[in-house]
Amino acid sequence: MKTWVFTSKAAYMQRVQDYVRTGHCMYVQGVIATAKVPAFAEKMTTLHPVFDNKLKAFRAREKGEATGRLMFWLPHSDSENVHWILLIHPAKDDPAHPEKAKLDPSEKWKNAFHRDEKIELTGYELVRQTKENAKKPVWTWRYRADRYDDLRDQLVLAIRSKRDQDVKRSLEVIWGSMGFAGSRAQAKALEKIFKDEWKRRRPGEKPPETPAGHGYLRRKADTGIFLGGVVSKASVIPARKASTKKTMPKEEIEKLVTADQIGDVEKLKNEYV
């Protein structure tokens, strides 16, 4: 069995964010050996309501059934381990308690909507935050509190002890933060701490140069490989993108549901009315 695996961390995080935003709140996640991914994917697909076809998943949810999405992320082409997450949109049997709605009791399910059960990945966590002019909180990734504290403390200590190489390394990490709204705000806060601390502790000394501003993370296409054989850089392929021609008839809309769309099919259909 060939299994699609993300090789882009940003795209993987965006898709997790997309699915949680659309109601896939119940989840389990972990790390597995790269060589075991195909067999593991087949097992999970057998045990849980995993859908690769988004149109079929949409129709199942319309009937009140649970639907799920299993995703993998390969950090490097030669990585021995792969990160995985199974996200489930619960059935409508018990909307007040989605964790009880037809989920396999053998799994240790968590609810991404709960404050103490956030989805985490490499020091980041998926959270809901209020946003100016937004009607409701939006989902974004930010550093976990302990990771943020580590970055701040390492930077401040390096400035005070005049270890300029460590200061530069800390700044590289900060400016290399993922460009999600949550982590961008934290990076800006760390930049302010850097400038204030340098001015207070080392007045008259020239601080290390830093880039201007912190970049936004644009929408990423699904980029990855199919695992089922030898993992190689040559197997990396970009996601196919849907056509947006307004002349396409409604009956062809099903062909537009591709790997990088979280699909409300009715909304897509309306674009061609």
GROMACS .gro file of C-alpha atoms in nm:
model
  273
    1MET     CA    1   0.000   0.000   0.000
    2LYS     CA    2   0.144   0.337  -0.104
    3THR     CA    3   0.089   0.614   0.147
    4TRP     CA    4   0.107   0.989   0.089
    5VAL     CA    5   0.349   1.161   0.327
    6PHE     CA    6   0.403   1.536   0.357
    7THR     CA    7   0.761   1.657   0.316
    8SER     CA    8   0.664   2.020   0.380
    9LYS     CA    9   0.624   2.096   0.750
   10ALA     CA   10   0.435   2.419   0.679
   11ALA     CA   11   0.185   2.243   0.450
   12TYR     CA   12   0.134   1.964   0.704
   13MET     CA   13   0.066   2.215   0.983
   14GLN     CA   14  -0.173   2.412   0.762
   15ARG     CA   15  -0.374   2.100   0.677
   16VAL     CA   16  -0.400   2.000   1.042
   17GLN     CA   17  -0.520   2.353   1.114
   18ASP     CA   18  -0.772   2.330   0.828
   19TYR     CA   19  -0.922   2.003   0.945
   20VAL     CA   20  -0.954   2.112   1.308
   21ARG     CA   21  -1.119   2.434   1.194
   22THR     CA   22  -1.378   2.231   1.001
   23GLY     CA   23  -1.471   2.018   1.302
   24HIS     CA   24  -1.218   1.733   1.306
   25CYS     CA   25  -1.158   1.788   1.677
   26MET     CA   26  -1.090   1.436   1.807
   27TYR     CA   27  -0.738   1.312   1.748
   28VAL     CA   28  -0.451   1.080   1.830
   29GLN     CA   29  -0.095   1.142   1.715
   30GLY     CA   30   0.251   0.999   1.742
   31VAL     CA   31   0.576   0.904   1.571
   32ILE     CA   32   0.641   0.584   1.380
   33ALA     CA   33   0.936   0.429   1.196
   34THR     CA   34   0.939   0.535   0.832
   35ALA     CA   35   0.956   0.176   0.710
   36LYS     CA   36   0.635   0.090   0.898
   37VAL     CA   37   0.422   0.373   0.756
   38PRO     CA   38   0.242   0.181   0.475
   39ALA     CA   39   0.138  -0.108   0.703
   40PHE     CA   40   0.041   0.133   0.981
   41ALA     CA   41  -0.170   0.342   0.743
   42GLU     CA   42  -0.352   0.032   0.619
   43LYS     CA   43  -0.422  -0.076   0.977
   44MET     CA   44  -0.554   0.265   1.084
   45THR     CA   45  -0.769   0.294   0.772
   46THR     CA   46  -0.924  -0.043   0.853
   47LEU     CA   47  -0.994   0.041   1.218
   48HIS     CA   48  -1.119   0.399   1.176
   49PRO     CA   49  -1.346   0.594   0.937
   50VAL     CA   50  -1.058   0.736   0.733
   51PHE     CA   51  -1.149   0.897   0.400
   52ASP     CA   52  -0.902   0.985   0.124
   53ASN     CA   53  -1.180   1.110  -0.102
   54LYS     CA   54  -1.312   1.440   0.031
   55LEU     CA   55  -1.638   1.421  -0.162
   56LYS     CA   56  -1.720   1.085  -0.003
   57ALA     CA   57  -1.626   1.226   0.337
   58PHE     CA   58  -1.855   1.524   0.281
   59ARG     CA   59  -2.146   1.298   0.191
   60ALA     CA   60  -2.081   1.079   0.495
   61ARG     CA   61  -2.091   1.383   0.725
   62GLU     CA   62  -2.417   1.491   0.563
   63LYS     CA   63  -2.557   1.157   0.681
   64GLY     CA   64  -2.431   1.223   1.034
   65GLU     CA   65  -2.144   0.974   1.014
   66ALA     CA   66  -1.797   1.020   1.159
   67THR     CA   67  -1.518   1.091   0.912
   68GLY     CA   68  -1.144   1.104   0.958
   69ARG     CA   69  -0.820   1.205   0.797
   70LEU     CA   70  -0.485   1.032   0.855
   71MET     CA   71  -0.178   1.242   0.774
   72PHE     CA   72   0.198   1.192   0.791
   73TRP     CA   73   0.497   1.428   0.788
   74LEU     CA   74   0.851   1.321   0.697
   75PRO     CA   75   1.097   1.582   0.836
   76HIS     CA   76   1.383   1.485   0.600
   77SER     CA   77   1.426   1.248   0.307
   78ASP     CA   78   1.651   1.024   0.520
   79SER     CA   79   1.448   1.048   0.843
   80GLU     CA   80   1.408   0.721   1.030
   81ASN     CA   81   1.079   0.835   1.183
   82VAL     CA   82   0.759   0.998   1.058
   83HIS     CA   83   0.510   1.211   1.252
   84TRP     CA   84   0.146   1.114   1.212
   85ILE     CA   85  -0.195   1.236   1.324
   86LEU     CA   86  -0.545   1.093   1.292
   87LEU     CA   87  -0.818   1.359   1.303
   88ILE     CA   88  -1.183   1.260   1.339
   89HIS     CA   89  -1.495   1.465   1.273
   90PRO     CA   90  -1.734   1.298   1.521
   91ALA     CA   91  -2.071   1.156   1.426
   92LYS     CA   92  -2.379   1.358   1.519
   93ASP     CA   93  -2.506   1.108   1.776
   94ASP     CA   94  -2.399   1.315   2.074
   95PRO     CA   95  -2.291   1.668   1.974
   96ALA     CA   96  -2.256   1.774   2.338
   97HIS     CA   97  -1.998   1.500   2.395
   98PRO     CA   98  -1.815   1.435   2.065
   99GLU     CA   99  -1.554   1.222   2.239
  100LYS     CA  100  -1.823   0.956   2.294
  101ALA     CA  101  -1.952   0.946   1.937
  102LYS     CA  102  -1.855   0.616   1.775
  103LEU     CA  103  -1.483   0.634   1.844
  104ASP     CA  104  -1.267   0.327   1.891
  105PRO     CA  105  -1.223   0.297   2.271
  106SER     CA  106  -0.882   0.135   2.225
  107GLU     CA  107  -0.733   0.474   2.127
  108LYS     CA  108  -0.646   0.748   2.377
  109TRP     CA  109  -0.849   1.021   2.209
  110LYS     CA  110  -0.794   1.389   2.279
  111ASN     CA  111  -1.011   1.687   2.190
  112ALA     CA  112  -0.826   1.972   2.016
  113PHE     CA  113  -1.093   2.213   2.143
  114HIS     CA  114  -0.996   2.147   2.505
  115ARG     CA  115  -0.742   2.382   2.661
  116ASP     CA  116  -0.529   2.103   2.808
  117GLU     CA  117  -0.538   1.875   2.502
  118LYS     CA  118  -0.389   2.096   2.230
  119ILE     CA  119  -0.227   1.943   1.922
  120GLU     CA  120   0.151   1.987   1.944
  121LEU     CA  121   0.436   1.956   1.695
  122THR     CA  122   0.807   2.034   1.745
  123GLY     CA  123   0.753   2.299   2.011
  124TYR     CA  124   0.440   2.450   1.852
  125GLU     CA  125   0.077   2.411   1.960
  126LEU     CA  126  -0.250   2.468   1.776
  127VAL     CA  127  -0.472   2.722   1.953
  128ARG     CA  128  -0.771   2.948   1.901
  129GLN     CA  129  -0.700   3.319   1.937
  130THR     CA  130  -0.913   3.629   1.905
  131LYS     CA  131  -0.828   3.844   1.607
  132GLU     CA  132  -0.912   4.207   1.544
  133ASN     CA  133  -1.224   4.249   1.329
  134ALA     CA  134  -1.285   3.872   1.328
  135LYS     CA  135  -1.634   3.750   1.419
  136LYS     CA  136  -1.498   3.456   1.616
  137PRO     CA  137  -1.162   3.318   1.734
  138VAL     CA  138  -0.933   3.184   1.462
  139TRP     CA  139  -0.702   2.883   1.467
  140THR     CA  140  -0.328   2.940   1.456
  141TRP     CA  141   0.000   2.782   1.562
  142ARG     CA  142   0.222   2.934   1.830
  143TYR     CA  143   0.514   2.826   2.046
  144ARG     CA  144   0.427   2.627   2.356
  145ALA     CA  145   0.477   2.833   2.671
  146ASP     CA  146   0.783   2.634   2.780
  147ARG     CA  147   0.944   2.664   2.436
  148TYR     CA  148   0.882   3.039   2.429
  149ASP     CA  149   1.032   3.075   2.777
  150ASP     CA  150   1.341   2.879   2.668
  151LEU     CA  151   1.394   3.106   2.367
  152ARG     CA  152   1.356   3.418   2.581
  153ASP     CA  153   1.583   3.297   2.861
  154GLN     CA  154   1.856   3.177   2.623
  155LEU     CA  155   1.855   3.513   2.446
  156VAL     CA  156   1.862   3.722   2.763
  157LEU     CA  157   2.136   3.511   2.922
  158ALA     CA  158   2.351   3.530   2.608
  159ILE     CA  159   2.319   3.910   2.599
  160ARG     CA  160   2.406   3.950   2.966
  161SER     CA  161   2.707   3.716   2.949
  162LYS     CA  162   2.827   3.878   2.622
  163ARG     CA  163   2.825   3.553   2.426
  164ASP     CA  164   2.756   3.716   2.092
  165GLN     CA  165   2.767   3.395   1.889
  166ASP     CA  166   2.491   3.254   2.110
  167VAL     CA  167   2.298   3.578   2.066
  168LYS     CA  168   2.320   3.540   1.688
  169ARG     CA  169   2.208   3.177   1.705
  170SER     CA  170   1.909   3.273   1.919
  171LEU     CA  171   1.815   3.548   1.675
  172GLU     CA  172   1.838   3.303   1.384
  173VAL     CA  173   1.593   3.072   1.559
  174ILE     CA  174   1.356   3.358   1.639
  175TRP     CA  175   1.359   3.493   1.283
  176GLY     CA  176   1.320   3.137   1.157
  177SER     CA  177   0.991   3.094   1.342
  178MET     CA  178   0.697   2.964   1.138
  179GLY     CA  179   0.500   3.252   0.991
  180PHE     CA  180   0.165   3.170   1.152
  181ALA     CA  181  -0.014   3.459   1.321
  182GLY     CA  182   0.046   3.319   1.669
  183SER     CA  183   0.416   3.246   1.632
  184ARG     CA  184   0.476   3.572   1.442
  185ALA     CA  185   0.336   3.767   1.737
  186GLN     CA  186   0.568   3.577   1.970
  187ALA     CA  187   0.868   3.641   1.744
  188LYS     CA  188   0.789   4.013   1.750
  189ALA     CA  189   0.769   4.004   2.130
  190LEU     CA  190   1.110   3.833   2.145
  191GLU     CA  191   1.252   4.094   1.909
  192LYS     CA  192   1.138   4.368   2.147
  193ILE     CA  193   1.292   4.183   2.442
  194PHE     CA  194   1.620   4.159   2.249
  195LYS     CA  195   1.631   4.532   2.171
  196ASP     CA  196   1.529   4.640   2.521
  197GLU     CA  197   1.771   4.403   2.694
  198TRP     CA  198   2.061   4.501   2.469
  199LYS     CA  199   1.998   4.871   2.525
  200ARG     CA  200   1.974   4.826   2.902
  201ARG     CA  201   2.267   4.586   2.953
  202ARG     CA  202   2.509   4.690   2.679
  203PRO     CA  203   2.456   5.059   2.602
  204GLY     CA  204   2.691   5.201   2.343
  205GLU     CA  205   2.766   4.861   2.187
  206LYS     CA  206   2.640   4.782   1.840
  207PRO     CA  207   2.386   4.497   1.844
  208PRO     CA  208   2.389   4.216   1.586
  209GLU     CA  209   2.200   4.298   1.267
  210THR     CA  210   1.858   4.143   1.221
  211PRO     CA  211   1.629   4.110   0.917
  212ALA     CA  212   1.355   4.366   0.872
  213GLY     CA  213   1.025   4.228   0.996
  214HIS     CA  214   0.893   3.874   1.031
  215GLY     CA  215   0.752   3.699   0.726
  216TYR     CA  216   0.398   3.577   0.680
  217LEU     CA  217   0.337   3.214   0.589
  218ARG     CA  218   0.147   3.193   0.262
  219ARG     CA  219  -0.082   2.909   0.168
  220LYS     CA  220   0.130   2.605   0.083
  221ALA     CA  221   0.047   2.339  -0.174
  222ASP     CA  222   0.061   1.977  -0.061
  223THR     CA  223   0.413   1.857  -0.134
  224GLY     CA  224   0.533   1.510  -0.044
  225ILE     CA  225   0.605   1.155  -0.149
  226PHE     CA  226   0.430   0.822  -0.169
  227LEU     CA  227   0.587   0.575   0.071
  228GLY     CA  228   0.578   0.212  -0.025
  229GLY     CA  229   0.930   0.165  -0.142
  230VAL     CA  230   1.259   0.343  -0.105
  231VAL     CA  231   1.232   0.703   0.012
  232SER     CA  232   1.421   0.937  -0.217
  233LYS     CA  233   1.431   1.306  -0.301
  234ALA     CA  234   1.350   1.221  -0.661
  235SER     CA  235   1.006   1.100  -0.555
  236VAL     CA  236   0.899   1.439  -0.422
  237ILE     CA  237   0.608   1.568  -0.626
  238PRO     CA  238   0.396   1.883  -0.598
  239ALA     CA  239   0.024   1.869  -0.534
  240ARG     CA  240  -0.212   1.899  -0.826
  241LYS     CA  241  -0.417   2.215  -0.816
  242ALA     CA  242  -0.779   2.242  -0.913
  243SER     CA  243  -0.886   2.438  -1.217
  244THR     CA  244  -1.074   2.760  -1.144
  245LYS     CA  245  -1.230   2.821  -1.485
  246LYS     CA  246  -1.579   2.963  -1.447
  247THR     CA  247  -1.703   2.771  -1.751
  248MET     CA  248  -1.681   2.434  -1.579
  249PRO     CA  249  -2.025   2.270  -1.543
  250LYS     CA  250  -2.153   2.170  -1.201
  251GLU     CA  251  -2.140   1.798  -1.276
  252GLU     CA  252  -1.762   1.827  -1.311
  253ILE     CA  253  -1.720   1.972  -0.963
  254GLU     CA  254  -1.631   1.635  -0.814
  255LYS     CA  255  -1.310   1.641  -1.014
  256LEU     CA  256  -1.203   1.952  -0.829
  257VAL     CA  257  -1.178   1.786  -0.489
  258THR     CA  258  -0.801   1.741  -0.460
  259ALA     CA  259  -0.550   1.677  -0.186
  260ASP     CA  260  -0.521   2.038  -0.076
  261GLN     CA  261  -0.891   2.125  -0.040
  262ILE     CA  262  -1.103   2.091   0.272
  263GLY     CA  263  -1.425   2.057   0.099
  264ASP     CA  264  -1.754   2.217   0.143
  265VAL     CA  265  -1.868   2.098  -0.198
  266GLU     CA  266  -2.173   2.320  -0.201
  267LYS     CA  267  -1.954   2.629  -0.169
  268LEU     CA  268  -1.744   2.509  -0.459
  269LYS     CA  269  -2.054   2.452  -0.669
  270ASN     CA  270  -2.175   2.804  -0.604
  271GLU     CA  271  -1.862   2.942  -0.769
  272TYR     CA  272  -1.986   2.807  -1.100
  273VAL     CA  273  -2.346   2.929  -1.081
   0.00000   0.00000   0.00000
